[in-house]
Short mmCIF file of C-alpha atoms in Angstrom, two decimals:
data_model
loop_
_atom_site.label_atom_id
_atom_site.label_comp_id
_atom_site.label_asym_id
_atom_site.label_seq_id
_atom_site.Cartn_x
_atom_site.Cartn_y
_atom_site.Cartn_z
CA MET A 1 -5.65 24.56 3.76
CA PHE A 2 -4.96 21.49 6.02
CA ARG A 3 -8.79 19.97 5.61
CA PHE A 4 -8.96 20.54 1.69
CA LEU A 5 -5.63 18.21 1.92
CA ALA A 6 -8.11 15.98 4.67
CA ILE A 7 -10.71 15.32 2.61
CA SER A 8 -8.96 15.31 -0.38
CA SER A 9 -7.09 12.13 0.95
CA LEU A 10 -10.56 10.41 2.11
CA LEU A 11 -11.99 11.09 -1.39
CA PHE A 12 -8.70 9.30 -2.83
CA ILE A 13 -8.81 6.19 -0.57
CA ALA A 14 -12.67 5.82 -1.51
CA ALA A 15 -11.74 6.08 -5.88
CA CYS A 16 -9.00 3.36 -4.37
CA ALA A 17 -11.38 0.78 -2.48
CA ARG A 18 -10.48 -2.65 -2.71
CA LEU A 19 -12.79 -4.93 -2.18
CA THR A 20 -11.87 -7.98 0.58
CA GLY A 21 -13.99 -11.51 0.91
CA ASP A 22 -12.77 -14.34 3.46
CA VAL A 23 -13.22 -17.07 1.06
CA GLN A 24 -13.39 -21.10 2.35
CA SER A 25 -13.55 -23.88 -0.46
CA PHE A 26 -12.18 -27.53 -0.48
CA SER A 27 -11.90 -29.44 -3.42
CA GLU A 28 -11.09 -33.02 -4.88
CA ILE A 29 -11.57 -31.59 -8.49
CA THR A 30 -8.29 -33.09 -10.90
CA GLU A 31 -7.19 -31.84 -14.05
CA ASP A 32 -9.17 -34.21 -15.88
CA ASP A 33 -12.23 -32.86 -14.19
CA LYS A 34 -11.31 -30.41 -15.32
CA THR A 35 -12.06 -31.22 -19.18
CA LYS A 36 -15.37 -32.44 -18.64
CA THR A 37 -18.97 -31.16 -19.30
CA LEU A 38 -20.80 -28.46 -16.89
CA ILE A 39 -23.35 -27.20 -16.37
CA VAL A 40 -24.59 -24.48 -13.92
CA HIS A 41 -27.93 -24.70 -12.03
CA ALA A 42 -28.99 -22.54 -9.27
CA PHE A 43 -30.01 -23.52 -6.14
CA PRO A 44 -32.86 -23.30 -5.40
CA GLU A 45 -34.23 -24.37 -8.45
CA GLU A 46 -36.22 -21.03 -8.74
CA LEU A 47 -34.23 -18.71 -9.59
CA ARG A 48 -33.79 -20.09 -12.67
CA SER A 49 -36.10 -17.74 -14.11
CA SER A 50 -34.44 -15.00 -12.22
CA LEU A 51 -32.85 -12.48 -14.98
CA GLU A 52 -30.64 -12.03 -12.17
CA TYR A 53 -29.36 -15.23 -11.77
CA LYS A 54 -29.50 -15.40 -15.65
CA THR A 55 -26.31 -12.27 -15.18
CA TYR A 56 -24.92 -13.71 -12.85
CA LYS A 57 -24.94 -17.77 -14.26
CA GLN A 58 -23.11 -16.32 -17.95
CA LYS A 59 -20.45 -14.94 -15.67
CA LEU A 60 -19.71 -17.97 -13.68
CA GLU A 61 -19.98 -19.84 -17.13
CA ASN A 62 -16.99 -17.64 -18.09
CA HIS A 63 -15.50 -17.76 -15.12
CA LEU A 64 -15.71 -22.06 -15.08
CA SER A 65 -14.43 -22.39 -18.69
CA GLY A 66 -11.56 -20.09 -17.66
CA GLN A 67 -10.67 -23.10 -15.49
CA GLY A 68 -11.06 -25.48 -18.60
CA PHE A 69 -13.92 -26.36 -17.61
CA GLN A 70 -16.86 -27.41 -21.09
CA ILE A 71 -20.22 -25.20 -20.50
CA VAL A 72 -23.06 -26.98 -22.23
CA GLN A 73 -26.63 -25.60 -21.50
CA ASP A 74 -28.28 -29.29 -21.60
CA GLU A 75 -28.19 -31.37 -18.92
CA GLN A 76 -27.91 -34.52 -21.26
CA GLU A 77 -24.72 -33.47 -22.03
CA ALA A 78 -23.37 -32.08 -18.70
CA ASP A 79 -21.15 -35.21 -17.06
CA LEU A 80 -20.78 -32.71 -13.82
CA ILE A 81 -23.56 -29.71 -12.17
CA ALA A 82 -22.77 -26.54 -10.24
CA PHE A 83 -25.26 -25.13 -8.15
CA PHE A 84 -25.06 -21.94 -7.55
CA ASN A 85 -26.09 -19.07 -4.68
CA TYR A 86 -25.78 -16.53 -4.13
CA GLY A 87 -27.26 -13.28 -2.00
CA ILE A 88 -27.48 -9.89 0.23
CA ASN A 89 -28.87 -9.21 3.81
CA ASP A 90 -30.46 -5.79 4.79
CA GLY A 91 -27.34 -4.44 5.83
CA ILE A 92 -27.11 -2.88 10.07
CA GLU A 93 -26.51 0.21 11.04
CA ILE A 94 -22.80 1.36 11.46
CA LYS A 95 -21.27 4.29 13.66
CA ASP A 96 -18.69 6.15 13.46
CA ASP A 97 -17.13 8.83 15.78
CA SER A 98 -13.48 8.27 15.25
CA TYR A 99 -12.99 10.61 12.46
CA GLY A 100 -11.91 14.08 13.04
CA TYR A 101 -10.06 16.57 10.82
CA PRO A 102 -6.57 17.77 11.69
CA SER A 103 -6.17 21.47 12.40
CA VAL A 104 -3.11 23.22 12.57
CA THR A 105 -1.63 26.61 13.84
CA PHE A 106 1.14 28.62 13.46
CA GLY A 107 3.39 29.24 16.89
CA GLY A 108 5.36 29.89 18.85
CA GLY A 109 9.14 30.55 17.11
CA TYR A 110 12.76 29.35 17.61
CA GLY A 111 15.88 31.67 17.84
CA SER A 112 17.40 33.86 19.86
CA GLY A 113 16.49 37.59 20.92
CA GLY A 114 18.80 38.96 22.85
CA GLY A 115 17.74 38.71 26.90
CA GLY A 116 16.13 35.47 26.89
CA HIS A 117 13.70 36.39 24.54
CA VAL A 118 12.60 34.46 21.76
CA SER A 119 12.37 35.52 18.56
CA THR A 120 9.27 34.27 15.09
CA ARG A 121 12.53 33.76 13.11
CA TYR A 122 11.03 30.80 12.33
CA THR A 123 7.49 28.54 12.82
CA ILE A 124 6.53 25.10 12.76
CA PRO A 125 2.82 23.99 12.08
CA ILE A 126 1.61 23.18 15.41
CA TYR A 127 -0.90 20.32 14.54
CA THR A 128 -4.07 19.57 16.67
CA THR A 129 -7.48 18.04 16.61
CA GLY A 130 -10.38 19.46 15.51
CA ALA A 131 -14.01 18.09 16.24
CA SER A 132 -15.28 15.07 15.73
CA THR A 133 -18.52 13.67 13.62
CA ASN A 134 -20.23 11.41 13.89
CA ARG A 135 -20.42 9.44 10.78
CA THR A 136 -23.17 7.24 10.33
CA TYR A 137 -23.78 4.36 7.40
CA ASP A 138 -24.56 0.76 6.39
CA SER A 139 -22.34 -2.77 5.85
CA TYR A 140 -23.51 -5.27 4.15
CA THR A 141 -22.56 -8.82 4.47
CA ARG A 142 -22.56 -10.21 0.50
CA LYS A 143 -22.04 -14.67 0.24
CA ILE A 144 -21.88 -16.77 -2.89
CA ALA A 145 -21.82 -20.35 -2.50
CA LEU A 146 -21.06 -23.21 -5.50
CA ASP A 147 -20.54 -26.59 -5.33
CA ILE A 148 -19.61 -28.81 -8.78
CA VAL A 149 -21.42 -32.47 -8.51
CA VAL A 150 -21.18 -35.65 -10.58
CA LYS A 151 -23.84 -35.55 -12.17
CA ASP A 152 -25.39 -38.97 -12.72
CA SER A 153 -23.72 -39.61 -8.37
CA LEU A 154 -27.06 -37.10 -7.58
CA GLU A 155 -28.96 -40.71 -7.49
CA ASN A 156 -26.48 -42.46 -5.30
CA GLU A 157 -28.47 -43.53 -2.03
CA ALA A 158 -24.76 -42.88 -0.55
CA GLY A 159 -25.36 -39.37 -1.89
CA PRO A 160 -23.76 -37.77 -4.83
CA THR A 161 -20.02 -37.24 -5.90
CA VAL A 162 -19.58 -33.30 -4.39
CA LEU A 163 -15.51 -32.55 -5.84
CA TYR A 164 -15.56 -28.83 -5.29
CA GLU A 165 -17.64 -26.66 -2.05
CA GLY A 166 -16.67 -22.83 -2.19
CA ARG A 167 -17.66 -20.25 0.32
CA LEU A 168 -17.55 -16.68 -0.41
CA ARG A 169 -18.14 -13.45 2.44
CA SER A 170 -17.84 -10.41 1.43
CA LYS A 171 -18.49 -7.02 4.19
CA GLY A 172 -18.88 -3.81 2.48
CA ARG A 173 -20.56 -0.23 2.23
CA CYS A 174 -22.17 -1.26 -1.29
CA GLY A 175 -25.86 -2.93 -1.13
CA VAL A 176 -26.01 -3.54 -4.38
CA LEU A 177 -24.91 -6.84 -5.07
CA SER A 178 -24.75 -6.72 -8.70
CA GLU A 179 -22.42 -3.94 -8.41
CA VAL A 180 -19.45 -5.76 -6.81
CA MET A 181 -20.05 -9.36 -8.33
CA ASP A 182 -17.83 -9.43 -10.80
CA GLU A 183 -15.25 -8.62 -8.09
CA MET A 184 -16.83 -10.99 -5.02
CA LEU A 185 -16.15 -14.52 -8.28
CA THR A 186 -12.66 -13.18 -8.88
CA LEU A 187 -12.15 -13.30 -5.53
CA LEU A 188 -13.97 -16.11 -5.51
CA PHE A 189 -11.89 -18.00 -8.28
CA GLU A 190 -8.17 -16.34 -7.46
CA LYS A 191 -8.50 -19.60 -4.63
CA PHE A 192 -9.81 -22.16 -7.27
CA PRO A 193 -10.10 -25.41 -6.20
CA ASP A 194 -8.69 -24.89 -3.25
CA GLN A 195 -7.40 -23.02 -1.42
CA SER A 196 -8.89 -20.59 1.10
CA GLY A 197 -8.48 -17.63 3.11
CA LYS A 198 -8.41 -13.88 2.72
CA ALA A 199 -8.30 -12.21 -0.53
CA SER A 200 -8.81 -8.93 -1.85
CA ILE A 201 -9.24 -6.68 -5.55
CA LYS A 202 -9.49 -3.23 -6.25
CA GLN A 203 -13.68 -2.01 -6.37
CA GLU A 204 -15.25 -1.32 -9.10
CA ALA A 205 -18.15 -0.51 -8.12
CA ASP A 206 -20.18 2.26 -8.63
CA CYS A 207 -21.72 2.84 -5.02
#
């Protein structure tokens, strides 16, 4: 029975899994900047033809629009350019042998039975740790990079005017980037535009 409860608890924890990430962001964005026109570009440019990129681009545009930016698709109309990159590694194998299922026995007793004899009228569960089980799983590192620059400054000899630099790194068992991109973007914009640190969100990913 206790083994069943332990397994049920693990399933409950898995169902309530949270995606966490480390966010680092730097910003010189003003409130006036947030009203300007902005276009999202893949970095490197080769990603632009990818259907995966096009899917993520639309999600990113929704977040940027929510901040007030006027999203455009023609670079000639854009005041700002958001360069967007993402990636996931091949994963590393993690071995964990610390898991064991607690077992329970009923024994001993409490209460006088006369002559120093201890009766068993009352018993209490005695918990012991059962045999450990080895678990092996893959852990993946997922990243997002987002820079916002002033378009007309890209040709400056002194370098472009960068208004925002955002980085997100998240580790977890889900190796399907498309399943966690919504949560990752939400974490990044939770700290937008100039906060850094850890962020966490309930994970809806089916992987």
